[in-house]
Structure formats: structure tokens, C-alpha cells
Amino acid sequence: MARAATVHVCSECGACSAQWRGQCPGCGAWNTLVEEHAAPAARARGRSGAGGPVARRSQVRVLADVGGSPLQRMSTGTGELDRVLGGGLVPGSLVLLGGAPGIGKSTLTNMVLAHLEDAGRGTLYVSGEESVEQVRLRAERLAVDGGGAGALGVPVLAETELERVLEVLAERRPQACVIDSVQTLACAELGGAPGTVGQVREVAARLLRVAKEQGTAVILVGHVTKEGALAGPRVLEHMVDCVLQFEGERERPYRELRALKNRFGSTSEAALFEMREAGLVEVLDASARFVADATRSPGGVVLASMEGSRPLLVEVQALVAPSELEQPRRVVSGLHRNRLALVLAILARHGRVRTGGCDVFVNVVGGVRLEEPGADLAVALAVASAAHGRPLDGAPRACFGELGLTGELRWVGHPERRLQEARRHGLDGVIAPPGSGPGAAEAPTLRDALALALGSLQTGAEPPTDGLRGARRLAA
Ligand SMILES: Nc1ncnc2c1ncn2[C@@H]1O[C@H](COP(=O)(O)OP(=O)(O)OP(=O)(O)O)[C@@H](O)[C@H]1O
Ligand SMILES: [Mg+2]
């Protein structure tokens, strides 16, 4: 009997190798090659037609001569999601939605299909993980007031075999289809377990062909690994038009949706949702909630940040405590660790706030993740305020600005929108970089910002370190 042909596929980049190797010849990653059955690619392509024998010669065309209607988009019924997608779901596009287990991927996609079904568009929900009964239970919950009556009208197919799914798609030709999840579908021809590199790639490639041929918008739900990356080969991210990441903390109801890649829109937009019994609810005025919850205690500072094109006020909290460790802890949540290290170094060098012997914890309240440099000043002021045990001086304040390595405060984008948002929520004294416009308390350097925020205490004073010395004495 002939031995089944196998090939070694890299789980990072999808490169193939006949023999096993420690290092992938494609991307150089170590220990990423896994043995899989060779794909009957030629056969598969021949049968589905798209990549088979060339029946029609492709032509070179000048773009100006290419006709075409403007991009038609379908509203998902959720303004926040539409914004992240760049204005709605594009027919014939392939969207990959990733997120940790239980974050709400199925809930969100169910709600989208419910709205589209309500709007009279054909839909299909393919569930490889849950039975039809389970999907119905969720739909009943959503139908209470979240997804409308449409949630119960969505056609559901509980199936894990790719061929059957393609058959149903060809029969029904829906305008939108959800595959929940891409890791549970398997192509019988290929062999091997679902979720393997080869399977995920083949499933996505065949669905991509159907999406483009039929004009069906396909949302692929994807699992993420422990490190937060989408499970499966990176090639999957290259194949799709849009990669959405659903994030949040399990203990908190807030969920954030971001576009990591978008061929039809910006990737700087983020949407905020709240998980409730009746499904995911858009948080339209997140600033109001975060400002109302802000503590105004030592270590708490309100940041006027930008989430894509939208201003958002969030509280940044810091705790500075004497450390008993050789290497004090630096713990961050909602921020890059390296950014905190940089801010602490600038604070020590240019602000005389030294935290060398202390543990420093920084948290962005509400599970929000800050990715913009404008957050630097809020982190610096929160740490300084925590180190001194003093809340910010004066009226309720907000701040924003990037810190330069020489201690200067640098201009960041959209100052007028940030100021306006702060004013709208009653925060008048906004500490901002020079050039931010009228209404801002402009500070050219970190020293000036510290003086504005913490007043006389900060004129060259070191943070009180009695507690720290006491802890050291005790340790000795
Ligand atoms: N009755 C309820 N009230 C409030 N929240 C609920 C209720 N039932 C479920 N949830 C929330 O919905 C979440 C599950 O949502 P969903 O099934 O959409 O997640 P998922 O990302 O698809 O998960 P998986 O990775 O397991 O497929 C739960 O973690 C919980 O937070
Ligand atoms: Mg699910």
C-alpha cells in the first residue's frame, strides 16, 4: 500500500518542508514545523474552478478604464462595529474575528446576523462548536431586547465538514455568513484533525473563493493562543480582508474591539461594548462613565486620549510602594511595559521622581488598552502623584502629551478634540503640550507639568521614601 504523503508545515508562516527541521526555512522561527498530510491542492482547485485550468486569459487594464460601483456596505446594526469595519460589512469580504474563550465572539456575530436577517438580507450561521439547541438558547437571550426578533430567524447549520458547508453556501447564496469557528471546520479530502495549519489554511482559502465568487461577506471566528495571537498560520491573516480582535478582562463587563488589519478602512478605530445578559451593548459615552468612576485620589489621573477618531477620557492609576525585591516590580495593565520603563526613566532624570527602590504598578481603568504616545504624561503624573501621596492640585484635571527623552512635552494629534471632550465632562484644567490651543494649561516640559499638577511639593523635592528606608531597615 502506498504511504500517505506528508509534509512539514510551519505553524507561524505556513511554509512547507519535505523534512522536519528545527528552524523554519521560511520565517526562521524555531520548533514550529508540524507534520501534516500533503494537500491535494491541484485536485481541490481543479474541482472548485477558481484556480483550476485557465479557461479565460486575464488582461492588463488601466485603472481609469476599470468601471465599478462605489463600495456598498451593509450595516451590522451596531454603530460601533460599523465604525471599526470602516463603515459596515463589505459584500464579498472575508473578516477574521479573534478573541479569548468566552469573550463574546459568538454573541457579537449572532447579533450581527440577527440585524441583517431583520433587514431582509440572507444570512447563515455555521456552528462547529455548539449544537443548534445551544445557539438557540443564546438567540433567545439576545431576542429579549438585544438582537431583536431577528436572532431567532437566523438559519443555523451545525456542521464541521467543509464540503457540506460549501454545498449549503452554494445553495442558499446568503449575503452574510458566520463560520464559528474556523478551527473546527475540516476538509475531508485533506485528512488530519481540524485546526491544524493545513486545515485552517485550506478552509479559509476555499471560503475566500466562495466569498469572492458569490459576494457573500464571510466572518470567520478564530481562537487565540495563550499569548493573545490568533491561532493558526499567519498566512490566514494575510488572506483575509480584515482582522478584528475582541479583547477585555473576564472580571469586567467591558469589551474592546479593534481592527488589526483592514483593507476597507482605518485600523486606528476601537469600539467599546458592555456584556449584559441580553448581549453586547455599545458603550456610547464611555468618557462619562470613566470620569464618573475616577477616584481623584493620589495616583489617579484622567487622560484625554484618542481611540482612533474618537476622544476618550480614561483614568490612569498608579501605585508606588517600597519593594523588598532586588529587582523591583514593574506591573502594567492596558499599556506597554516598555513605555512605563521609559516614562520612569524620564521621571527620574528630568522630574526628580525616583522610583528605583519601589514597586510600580500602573493600570488603565476599565480594561481599556492605550496604544498612543499621548498617554505618557498621564502615566508620569499618576506615578509622581502616587510617589508623593498627593492628589493633583486644583480643579478636576485631565492631561495628555508625549514625553521626549530630554524631558520636553511633545505635541500629539487632535488636541482640540481632546480639550473639548474634557470640557464637556467638567474637567477644565487640562495640562497639555505647547501648541495645543486655547483652554489648555500648556507645559513645555515635564518639570512644568509636574509643577502645575503637584504644585509647590514638586519644586525639586524627592518623593518621601521613609517607608522605603523603613522597609530596607526591616529587611536588614
Ligand atoms: N445570562 C448571561 N448574562 C450575562 N452574561 C452572559 C450570560 N450568558 C453568557 N454571558 C456572557 O457571554 C459570554 C459567552 O459569550 P460567547 O459564547 O459569545 O463567547 P465566545 O467568545 O463565543 O466563547 P467561545 O470561545 O467559547 O466560543 C460569557 O463569558 C458571559 O460573559
Ligand atoms: Mg463561541
PDB file of C-alpha atoms in Angstrom, residues 65-258:
ATOM      1  CA  ASP A  65     -10.795  52.283 -17.635  1.00  0.00           C
ATOM      2  CA  VAL A  66     -11.973  49.971 -14.901  1.00  0.00           C
ATOM      3  CA  GLY A  67     -15.621  50.654 -14.170  1.00  0.00           C
ATOM      4  CA  GLY A  68     -17.081  49.821 -10.825  1.00  0.00           C
ATOM      5  CA  SER A  69     -19.699  50.961  -8.427  1.00  0.00           C
ATOM      6  CA  PRO A  70     -18.740  52.589  -5.138  1.00  0.00           C
ATOM      7  CA  LEU A  71     -18.236  50.186  -2.250  1.00  0.00           C
ATOM      8  CA  GLN A  72     -21.628  49.065  -0.974  1.00  0.00           C
ATOM      9  CA  ARG A  73     -21.585  48.336   2.711  1.00  0.00           C
ATOM     10  CA  MET A  74     -24.075  46.507   4.899  1.00  0.00           C
ATOM     11  CA  SER A  75     -24.770  47.980   8.308  1.00  0.00           C
ATOM     12  CA  THR A  76     -24.261  45.431  11.090  1.00  0.00           C
ATOM     13  CA  GLY A  77     -26.837  47.208  13.251  1.00  0.00           C
ATOM     14  CA  THR A  78     -24.106  48.176  15.709  1.00  0.00           C
ATOM     15  CA  GLY A  79     -22.672  51.613  15.018  1.00  0.00           C
ATOM     16  CA  GLU A  80     -19.501  50.815  16.936  1.00  0.00           C
ATOM     17  CA  LEU A  81     -18.788  47.711  14.870  1.00  0.00           C
ATOM     18  CA  ASP A  82     -19.590  49.542  11.629  1.00  0.00           C
ATOM     19  CA  ARG A  83     -17.062  52.212  12.579  1.00  0.00           C
ATOM     20  CA  VAL A  84     -14.325  49.626  13.256  1.00  0.00           C
ATOM     21  CA  LEU A  85     -15.091  47.932   9.931  1.00  0.00           C
ATOM     22  CA  GLY A  86     -14.728  51.290   8.170  1.00  0.00           C
ATOM     23  CA  GLY A  87     -18.449  51.939   7.632  1.00  0.00           C
ATOM     24  CA  GLY A  88     -20.056  48.498   7.566  1.00  0.00           C
ATOM     25  CA  LEU A  89     -19.581  44.984   6.257  1.00  0.00           C
ATOM     26  CA  VAL A  90     -18.357  44.861   2.654  1.00  0.00           C
ATOM     27  CA  PRO A  91     -20.056  42.222   0.435  1.00  0.00           C
ATOM     28  CA  GLY A  92     -17.597  39.554  -0.677  1.00  0.00           C
ATOM     29  CA  SER A  93     -15.131  40.362   2.088  1.00  0.00           C
ATOM     30  CA  LEU A  94     -13.549  37.908   4.492  1.00  0.00           C
ATOM     31  CA  VAL A  95     -13.333  39.092   8.104  1.00  0.00           C
ATOM     32  CA  LEU A  96     -11.403  37.243  10.789  1.00  0.00           C
ATOM     33  CA  LEU A  97     -12.667  37.851  14.342  1.00  0.00           C
ATOM     34  CA  GLY A  98     -10.292  36.683  17.069  1.00  0.00           C
ATOM     35  CA  GLY A  99     -10.697  36.662  20.811  1.00  0.00           C
ATOM     36  CA  ALA A 100     -10.138  34.731  24.025  1.00  0.00           C
ATOM     37  CA  PRO A 101     -12.573  31.964  25.026  1.00  0.00           C
ATOM     38  CA  GLY A 102     -15.874  33.290  26.360  1.00  0.00           C
ATOM     39  CA  ILE A 103     -15.170  36.898  25.419  1.00  0.00           C
ATOM     40  CA  GLY A 104     -18.349  37.151  23.330  1.00  0.00           C
ATOM     41  CA  LYS A 105     -17.408  36.284  19.742  1.00  0.00           C
ATOM     42  CA  SER A 106     -20.475  34.130  19.163  1.00  0.00           C
ATOM     43  CA  THR A 107     -22.704  36.726  20.836  1.00  0.00           C
ATOM     44  CA  LEU A 108     -21.391  39.527  18.615  1.00  0.00           C
ATOM     45  CA  THR A 109     -21.661  37.531  15.382  1.00  0.00           C
ATOM     46  CA  ASN A 110     -25.151  36.302  16.331  1.00  0.00           C
ATOM     47  CA  MET A 111     -26.237  39.891  16.875  1.00  0.00           C
ATOM     48  CA  VAL A 112     -24.844  40.947  13.501  1.00  0.00           C
ATOM     49  CA  LEU A 113     -26.674  38.170  11.666  1.00  0.00           C
ATOM     50  CA  ALA A 114     -29.859  38.907  13.625  1.00  0.00           C
ATOM     51  CA  HIS A 115     -29.775  42.513  12.427  1.00  0.00           C
ATOM     52  CA  LEU A 116     -29.024  41.563   8.814  1.00  0.00           C
ATOM     53  CA  GLU A 117     -31.819  38.989   8.857  1.00  0.00           C
ATOM     54  CA  ASP A 118     -34.169  41.673  10.240  1.00  0.00           C
ATOM     55  CA  ALA A 119     -33.070  43.946   7.414  1.00  0.00           C
ATOM     56  CA  GLY A 120     -34.144  41.293   4.905  1.00  0.00           C
ATOM     57  CA  ARG A 121     -30.715  40.043   3.901  1.00  0.00           C
ATOM     58  CA  GLY A 122     -29.966  36.342   3.586  1.00  0.00           C
ATOM     59  CA  THR A 123     -27.688  35.004   6.323  1.00  0.00           C
ATOM     60  CA  LEU A 124     -26.193  31.720   7.502  1.00  0.00           C
ATOM     61  CA  TYR A 125     -24.605  30.852  10.841  1.00  0.00           C
ATOM     62  CA  VAL A 126     -22.333  27.801  10.716  1.00  0.00           C
ATOM     63  CA  SER A 127     -21.630  26.442  14.163  1.00  0.00           C
ATOM     64  CA  GLY A 128     -18.859  23.904  14.510  1.00  0.00           C
ATOM     65  CA  GLU A 129     -18.643  24.242  18.278  1.00  0.00           C
ATOM     66  CA  GLU A 130     -22.187  24.384  19.556  1.00  0.00           C
ATOM     67  CA  SER A 131     -25.322  22.421  18.772  1.00  0.00           C
ATOM     68  CA  VAL A 132     -28.301  24.153  17.169  1.00  0.00           C
ATOM     69  CA  GLU A 133     -30.062  23.991  20.569  1.00  0.00           C
ATOM     70  CA  GLN A 134     -27.213  25.853  22.249  1.00  0.00           C
ATOM     71  CA  VAL A 135     -27.246  28.513  19.554  1.00  0.00           C
ATOM     72  CA  ARG A 136     -30.997  28.863  20.048  1.00  0.00           C
ATOM     73  CA  LEU A 137     -30.557  29.392  23.796  1.00  0.00           C
ATOM     74  CA  ARG A 138     -28.235  32.308  23.105  1.00  0.00           C
ATOM     75  CA  ALA A 139     -30.572  33.692  20.447  1.00  0.00           C
ATOM     76  CA  GLU A 140     -33.461  33.619  22.948  1.00  0.00           C
ATOM     77  CA  ARG A 141     -31.354  35.599  25.375  1.00  0.00           C
ATOM     78  CA  LEU A 142     -30.460  38.121  22.651  1.00  0.00           C
ATOM     79  CA  ALA A 143     -34.010  38.340  21.359  1.00  0.00           C
ATOM     80  CA  VAL A 144     -35.252  39.724  24.696  1.00  0.00           C
ATOM     81  CA  ASP A 145     -34.162  43.218  23.732  1.00  0.00           C
ATOM     82  CA  GLY A 146     -30.683  42.984  22.284  1.00  0.00           C
ATOM     83  CA  GLY A 147     -30.697  41.469  18.823  1.00  0.00           C
ATOM     84  CA  GLY A 148     -34.403  41.923  18.139  1.00  0.00           C
ATOM     85  CA  ALA A 149     -36.672  39.199  16.827  1.00  0.00           C
ATOM     86  CA  GLY A 150     -34.149  38.509  14.043  1.00  0.00           C
ATOM     87  CA  ALA A 151     -31.972  36.487  16.420  1.00  0.00           C
ATOM     88  CA  LEU A 152     -34.433  33.583  16.208  1.00  0.00           C
ATOM     89  CA  GLY A 153     -34.838  33.929  12.463  1.00  0.00           C
ATOM     90  CA  VAL A 154     -31.186  33.247  11.593  1.00  0.00           C
ATOM     91  CA  PRO A 155     -30.666  29.956   9.688  1.00  0.00           C
ATOM     92  CA  VAL A 156     -28.169  27.795  11.576  1.00  0.00           C
ATOM     93  CA  LEU A 157     -26.098  24.886  10.308  1.00  0.00           C
ATOM     94  CA  ALA A 158     -24.270  22.795  12.903  1.00  0.00           C
ATOM     95  CA  GLU A 159     -21.539  21.236  10.786  1.00  0.00           C
ATOM     96  CA  THR A 160     -17.807  20.630  10.868  1.00  0.00           C
ATOM     97  CA  GLU A 161     -17.278  19.277   7.349  1.00  0.00           C
ATOM     98  CA  LEU A 162     -16.142  21.983   4.957  1.00  0.00           C
ATOM     99  CA  GLU A 163     -17.571  20.319   1.850  1.00  0.00           C
ATOM    100  CA  ARG A 164     -21.092  20.321   3.323  1.00  0.00           C
ATOM    101  CA  VAL A 165     -20.766  23.965   4.362  1.00  0.00           C
ATOM    102  CA  LEU A 166     -19.692  24.937   0.829  1.00  0.00           C
ATOM    103  CA  GLU A 167     -22.639  22.995  -0.585  1.00  0.00           C
ATOM    104  CA  VAL A 168     -25.103  24.872   1.641  1.00  0.00           C
ATOM    105  CA  LEU A 169     -23.457  28.184   0.811  1.00  0.00           C
ATOM    106  CA  ALA A 170     -23.815  27.469  -2.916  1.00  0.00           C
ATOM    107  CA  GLU A 171     -27.478  26.504  -2.431  1.00  0.00           C
ATOM    108  CA  ARG A 172     -28.582  29.415  -0.255  1.00  0.00           C
ATOM    109  CA  ARG A 173     -26.180  32.112  -1.502  1.00  0.00           C
ATOM    110  CA  PRO A 174     -26.515  34.206   1.702  1.00  0.00           C
ATOM    111  CA  GLN A 175     -25.312  37.808   1.788  1.00  0.00           C
ATOM    112  CA  ALA A 176     -23.548  37.260   5.111  1.00  0.00           C
ATOM    113  CA  CYS A 177     -22.229  34.090   6.708  1.00  0.00           C
ATOM    114  CA  VAL A 178     -20.516  33.408  10.039  1.00  0.00           C
ATOM    115  CA  ILE A 179     -18.181  30.437  10.493  1.00  0.00           C
ATOM    116  CA  ASP A 180     -17.881  29.749  14.228  1.00  0.00           C
ATOM    117  CA  SER A 181     -15.070  28.792  14.323  1.00  0.00           C
ATOM    118  CA  VAL A 182     -12.560  28.389  11.500  1.00  0.00           C
ATOM    119  CA  GLN A 183     -10.572  25.944  13.646  1.00  0.00           C
ATOM    120  CA  THR A 184     -13.472  23.478  13.893  1.00  0.00           C
ATOM    121  CA  LEU A 185     -14.086  23.039  10.153  1.00  0.00           C
ATOM    122  CA  ALA A 186     -12.145  20.353   8.329  1.00  0.00           C
ATOM    123  CA  CYS A 187     -11.732  19.436   4.702  1.00  0.00           C
ATOM    124  CA  ALA A 188     -12.311  15.673   4.428  1.00  0.00           C
ATOM    125  CA  GLU A 189     -10.083  15.376   1.349  1.00  0.00           C
ATOM    126  CA  LEU A 190      -7.107  16.771   3.173  1.00  0.00           C
ATOM    127  CA  GLY A 191      -7.298  14.425   6.154  1.00  0.00           C
ATOM    128  CA  GLY A 192      -5.882  15.292   9.533  1.00  0.00           C
ATOM    129  CA  ALA A 193      -7.574  16.882  12.511  1.00  0.00           C
ATOM    130  CA  PRO A 194      -9.449  20.191  12.296  1.00  0.00           C
ATOM    131  CA  GLY A 195      -7.483  23.182  13.476  1.00  0.00           C
ATOM    132  CA  THR A 196      -4.137  22.075  12.053  1.00  0.00           C
ATOM    133  CA  VAL A 197      -2.180  24.540   9.965  1.00  0.00           C
ATOM    134  CA  GLY A 198      -3.013  22.875   6.661  1.00  0.00           C
ATOM    135  CA  GLN A 199      -6.700  22.516   7.516  1.00  0.00           C
ATOM    136  CA  VAL A 200      -7.170  26.101   8.677  1.00  0.00           C
ATOM    137  CA  ARG A 201      -5.427  27.385   5.568  1.00  0.00           C
ATOM    138  CA  GLU A 202      -7.449  25.199   3.222  1.00  0.00           C
ATOM    139  CA  VAL A 203     -10.750  26.063   4.943  1.00  0.00           C
ATOM    140  CA  ALA A 204     -10.005  29.785   4.717  1.00  0.00           C
ATOM    141  CA  ALA A 205      -8.838  29.541   1.090  1.00  0.00           C
ATOM    142  CA  ARG A 206     -11.996  27.730  -0.050  1.00  0.00           C
ATOM    143  CA  LEU A 207     -14.268  30.110   1.858  1.00  0.00           C
ATOM    144  CA  LEU A 208     -12.371  33.038   0.384  1.00  0.00           C
ATOM    145  CA  ARG A 209     -13.123  31.762  -3.093  1.00  0.00           C
ATOM    146  CA  VAL A 210     -16.823  31.396  -2.281  1.00  0.00           C
ATOM    147  CA  ALA A 211     -16.926  34.860  -0.707  1.00  0.00           C
ATOM    148  CA  LYS A 212     -15.435  36.489  -3.799  1.00  0.00           C
ATOM    149  CA  GLU A 213     -17.458  34.460  -6.316  1.00  0.00           C
ATOM    150  CA  GLN A 214     -20.851  34.835  -4.612  1.00  0.00           C
ATOM    151  CA  GLY A 215     -20.325  38.224  -2.999  1.00  0.00           C
ATOM    152  CA  THR A 216     -21.015  36.744   0.435  1.00  0.00           C
ATOM    153  CA  ALA A 217     -19.456  38.566   3.373  1.00  0.00           C
ATOM    154  CA  VAL A 218     -17.878  35.816   5.495  1.00  0.00           C
ATOM    155  CA  ILE A 219     -16.941  36.346   9.142  1.00  0.00           C
ATOM    156  CA  LEU A 220     -14.503  33.712  10.381  1.00  0.00           C
ATOM    157  CA  VAL A 221     -14.389  33.368  14.144  1.00  0.00           C
ATOM    158  CA  GLY A 222     -10.885  32.400  15.269  1.00  0.00           C
ATOM    159  CA  HIS A 223      -9.410  31.239  18.553  1.00  0.00           C
ATOM    160  CA  VAL A 224      -6.428  32.977  20.038  1.00  0.00           C
ATOM    161  CA  THR A 225      -3.426  31.366  21.672  1.00  0.00           C
ATOM    162  CA  LYS A 226      -2.399  31.944  25.285  1.00  0.00           C
ATOM    163  CA  GLU A 227      -0.131  34.782  24.148  1.00  0.00           C
ATOM    164  CA  GLY A 228      -3.091  36.531  22.533  1.00  0.00           C
ATOM    165  CA  ALA A 229      -2.122  35.857  18.909  1.00  0.00           C
ATOM    166  CA  LEU A 230      -4.614  34.306  16.518  1.00  0.00           C
ATOM    167  CA  ALA A 231      -4.166  30.552  16.497  1.00  0.00           C
ATOM    168  CA  GLY A 232      -3.235  29.131  13.113  1.00  0.00           C
ATOM    169  CA  PRO A 233      -0.797  30.228  10.486  1.00  0.00           C
ATOM    170  CA  ARG A 234      -0.027  33.889   9.991  1.00  0.00           C
ATOM    171  CA  VAL A 235      -0.927  33.366   6.342  1.00  0.00           C
ATOM    172  CA  LEU A 236      -4.550  33.346   7.492  1.00  0.00           C
ATOM    173  CA  GLU A 237      -4.172  36.988   8.487  1.00  0.00           C
ATOM    174  CA  HIS A 238      -2.714  37.769   5.068  1.00  0.00           C
ATOM    175  CA  MET A 239      -5.544  36.030   3.238  1.00  0.00           C
ATOM    176  CA  VAL A 240      -8.452  37.835   4.876  1.00  0.00           C
ATOM    177  CA  ASP A 241      -9.508  41.439   4.211  1.00  0.00           C
ATOM    178  CA  CYS A 242      -9.967  42.426   7.808  1.00  0.00           C
ATOM    179  CA  VAL A 243      -8.676  41.126  11.150  1.00  0.00           C
ATOM    180  CA  LEU A 244     -10.665  42.127  14.214  1.00  0.00           C
ATOM    181  CA  GLN A 245      -9.511  41.471  17.752  1.00  0.00           C
ATOM    182  CA  PHE A 246     -12.005  41.230  20.595  1.00  0.00           C
ATOM    183  CA  GLU A 247     -10.435  41.920  23.970  1.00  0.00           C
ATOM    184  CA  GLY A 248     -11.405  42.510  27.550  1.00  0.00           C
ATOM    185  CA  GLU A 249     -10.955  41.278  31.042  1.00  0.00           C
ATOM    186  CA  ARG A 250     -13.054  38.388  32.200  1.00  0.00           C
ATOM    187  CA  GLU A 251     -13.941  40.045  35.520  1.00  0.00           C
ATOM    188  CA  ARG A 252     -15.094  43.282  33.911  1.00  0.00           C
ATOM    189  CA  PRO A 253     -18.080  43.751  31.642  1.00  0.00           C
ATOM    190  CA  TYR A 254     -16.229  45.995  29.146  1.00  0.00           C
ATOM    191  CA  ARG A 255     -15.061  44.540  25.841  1.00  0.00           C
ATOM    192  CA  GLU A 256     -12.930  46.329  23.278  1.00  0.00           C
ATOM    193  CA  LEU A 257     -12.964  45.593  19.576  1.00  0.00           C
ATOM    194  CA  ARG A 258     -10.072  46.702  17.369  1.00  0.00           C
TER     195      ARG A 258
END
